[in-house]
């Protein structure tokens, strides 16, 4: 049985819909009065999609000149689309100005027949729907996944449709704007005879059914009296008007299209005094170089891929003033350089080539990925995210757990949640992904109350019962204890010498009260000071589910030269503080008794320069990365990026490449997973998506990175 998608019919009303997009919610009917090019992309945008996005963006202004709006669509999430748009901007400097629809439930895809079951049940093919200003579907195009669309051809179709509507004509094969067009069939016999017998017309007929007129003609031209002589009148305007009136004796004389020279279907003498060669099917060409209606064979009319005005000229105009309209449509794609000339293109390949064997986990369930790690098959690494503030950008499909930050302890020792509305928004995400764990973190930097809560058996169990009450009240999956730090007053909190031992006792009481089925984690560091003074790692390991390793902020207390170092380097290098690396902290924890499968590796979604300067990832990509004098660099040894300005180290941060390398480290070393601090700093979910794919499907991320940096 051959499957045919439900296609809307040409000439029918385009199905209306409402959808969320990268530009906000839209409704198709709101665009009435504009033409629309609605085009779909496969899920998990491919390299081909990147090239199409670039060219659609470059032609955006040309479509706008034609009162035409571009609307993209895929079955990916809005956050995925935003990440892809940012990736394109980062690599090429090209901004994507048109909206992209997230069609997660494939409602619109099915409405328009974008799903081809022989290829995929869940992914749209490359389709194009051209909808006119009355919301009538005028064109449907389908492309295989392996073949990119010709954007100039789509623009040409819009021109052809609009020209047909405006002038009541049709367009011939290989037509470009400025070339002759074809009159529709005559309405009656009298009109037929007038066409073929009269030379006092603006049109030239090869036969009664095939009459050509210049493009962009008007009624004033029709009323002009054309001399009955064999003369040529040339006007050097944008669209050259060739007028010819040649006397003839028989209605079978052919008014040759494009040069107005008339000849009989058989070989007869031309009445016009112009040099010609007679064959039955030869089109005469006027000897003027400015003849816009020059006839061309089909081979000559095909796109010529030898022009310089191609999409790979990222910063050049596609429509040069001195180029003809026909040239505007001809582009060279074969030498397209899809990477930027900026320093981001120059990521050292040594880092990629020297990275160890790619570990590919296998996803068996879309809601709760059960991952088989080649090095440690019993470990299913997870992806978590701390959420500080408004959670509107959190994408549940990217995560296994969200950790609300923070619940606090008041002066009376009671727990409270400052922003319950935000917590309820996170809990609502379970409707999208039932397996999502919603955790509340208690504490944070500078949070008081822990030392008192952990001081005595009574205080410990009072605190544990409050924790359990909060879990039950909000139907939480568990809690995270973020005491920064037991035995230390560095953040200005109360501390006691016995805090280290009391911390273990507090966790024991909490586990005893909430039970073994609830999540219990601890946020801490892996430096030797923390291990020796703040936490009994070997004793808390059996109690907790995860140790959330804050493997960042290495330079948070540094100024001067030490402040100009990496804050979250994977390995040591000349640009890192001695003894401070992600790898060193993991090894310290393992040596102290924390099983690797309980360690979640923390990834910062922000940049840092020493103790005083931090910037969110959103700020970095907007104002810093290869902007305003900041230049991108990558430390091959430390395996993290950084920025320099005027030759000096100016910012440490993480990007897609370093996150890929860190997720590979997690898989290779059998860690429990990753988490980020914090979702608020990555509103487009660019890094969150990278982190998620890096754990759940690293081959996909590898292919994306190879598309940017080359094969490795």
PDB file of N, CA and C in Angstrom, residues 89 95 232 243 435 489 498 521 538 568 590 645:
ATOM      1  N   UNK A  89      23.868  32.485  13.960  1.00  0.00           N
ATOM      2  CA  UNK A  89      24.349  33.847  14.184  1.00  0.00           C
ATOM      3  C   UNK A  89      25.798  33.849  14.642  1.00  0.00           C
ATOM      4  N   UNK A  95      21.533  36.888  11.112  1.00  0.00           N
ATOM      5  CA  UNK A  95      20.398  36.755  12.016  1.00  0.00           C
ATOM      6  C   UNK A  95      19.196  36.206  11.247  1.00  0.00           C
ATOM      7  N   UNK A 232      12.458  49.690 -35.438  1.00  0.00           N
ATOM      8  CA  UNK A 232      12.650  49.271 -34.045  1.00  0.00           C
ATOM      9  C   UNK A 232      12.810  50.523 -33.180  1.00  0.00           C
ATOM     10  N   UNK A 243       9.472  47.857 -29.610  1.00  0.00           N
ATOM     11  CA  UNK A 243       8.225  47.955 -30.349  1.00  0.00           C
ATOM     12  C   UNK A 243       8.513  47.748 -31.826  1.00  0.00           C
ATOM     13  N   UNK A 435       7.946  11.864  33.732  1.00  0.00           N
ATOM     14  CA  UNK A 435       9.106  11.317  34.437  1.00  0.00           C
ATOM     15  C   UNK A 435      10.024  12.394  34.998  1.00  0.00           C
ATOM     16  N   UNK A 489      32.586  30.259  57.688  1.00  0.00           N
ATOM     17  CA  UNK A 489      31.807  31.501  57.753  1.00  0.00           C
ATOM     18  C   UNK A 489      32.163  32.435  56.605  1.00  0.00           C
ATOM     19  N   UNK A 498      31.942  21.786  64.841  1.00  0.00           N
ATOM     20  CA  UNK A 498      31.344  20.455  64.697  1.00  0.00           C
ATOM     21  C   UNK A 498      30.401  20.342  63.494  1.00  0.00           C
ATOM     22  N   UNK A 521      19.994  14.992  47.608  1.00  0.00           N
ATOM     23  CA  UNK A 521      21.314  15.319  47.054  1.00  0.00           C
ATOM     24  C   UNK A 521      21.950  16.435  47.864  1.00  0.00           C
ATOM     25  N   UNK A 538      32.927   9.994  52.708  1.00  0.00           N
ATOM     26  CA  UNK A 538      32.682   8.552  52.760  1.00  0.00           C
ATOM     27  C   UNK A 538      31.441   8.200  53.575  1.00  0.00           C
ATOM     28  N   UNK A 568      36.386  26.974  35.095  1.00  0.00           N
ATOM     29  CA  UNK A 568      35.779  25.637  35.049  1.00  0.00           C
ATOM     30  C   UNK A 568      36.514  24.754  34.050  1.00  0.00           C
ATOM     31  N   UNK A 590      36.264  10.947  44.463  1.00  0.00           N
ATOM     32  CA  UNK A 590      36.336   9.486  44.359  1.00  0.00           C
ATOM     33  C   UNK A 590      37.305   8.924  45.396  1.00  0.00           C
ATOM     34  N   UNK A 645      40.971  40.373  25.362  1.00  0.00           N
ATOM     35  CA  UNK A 645      40.767  41.732  24.877  1.00  0.00           C
ATOM     36  C   UNK A 645      42.080  42.484  25.008  1.00  0.00           C
TER      37      UNK A 645
END
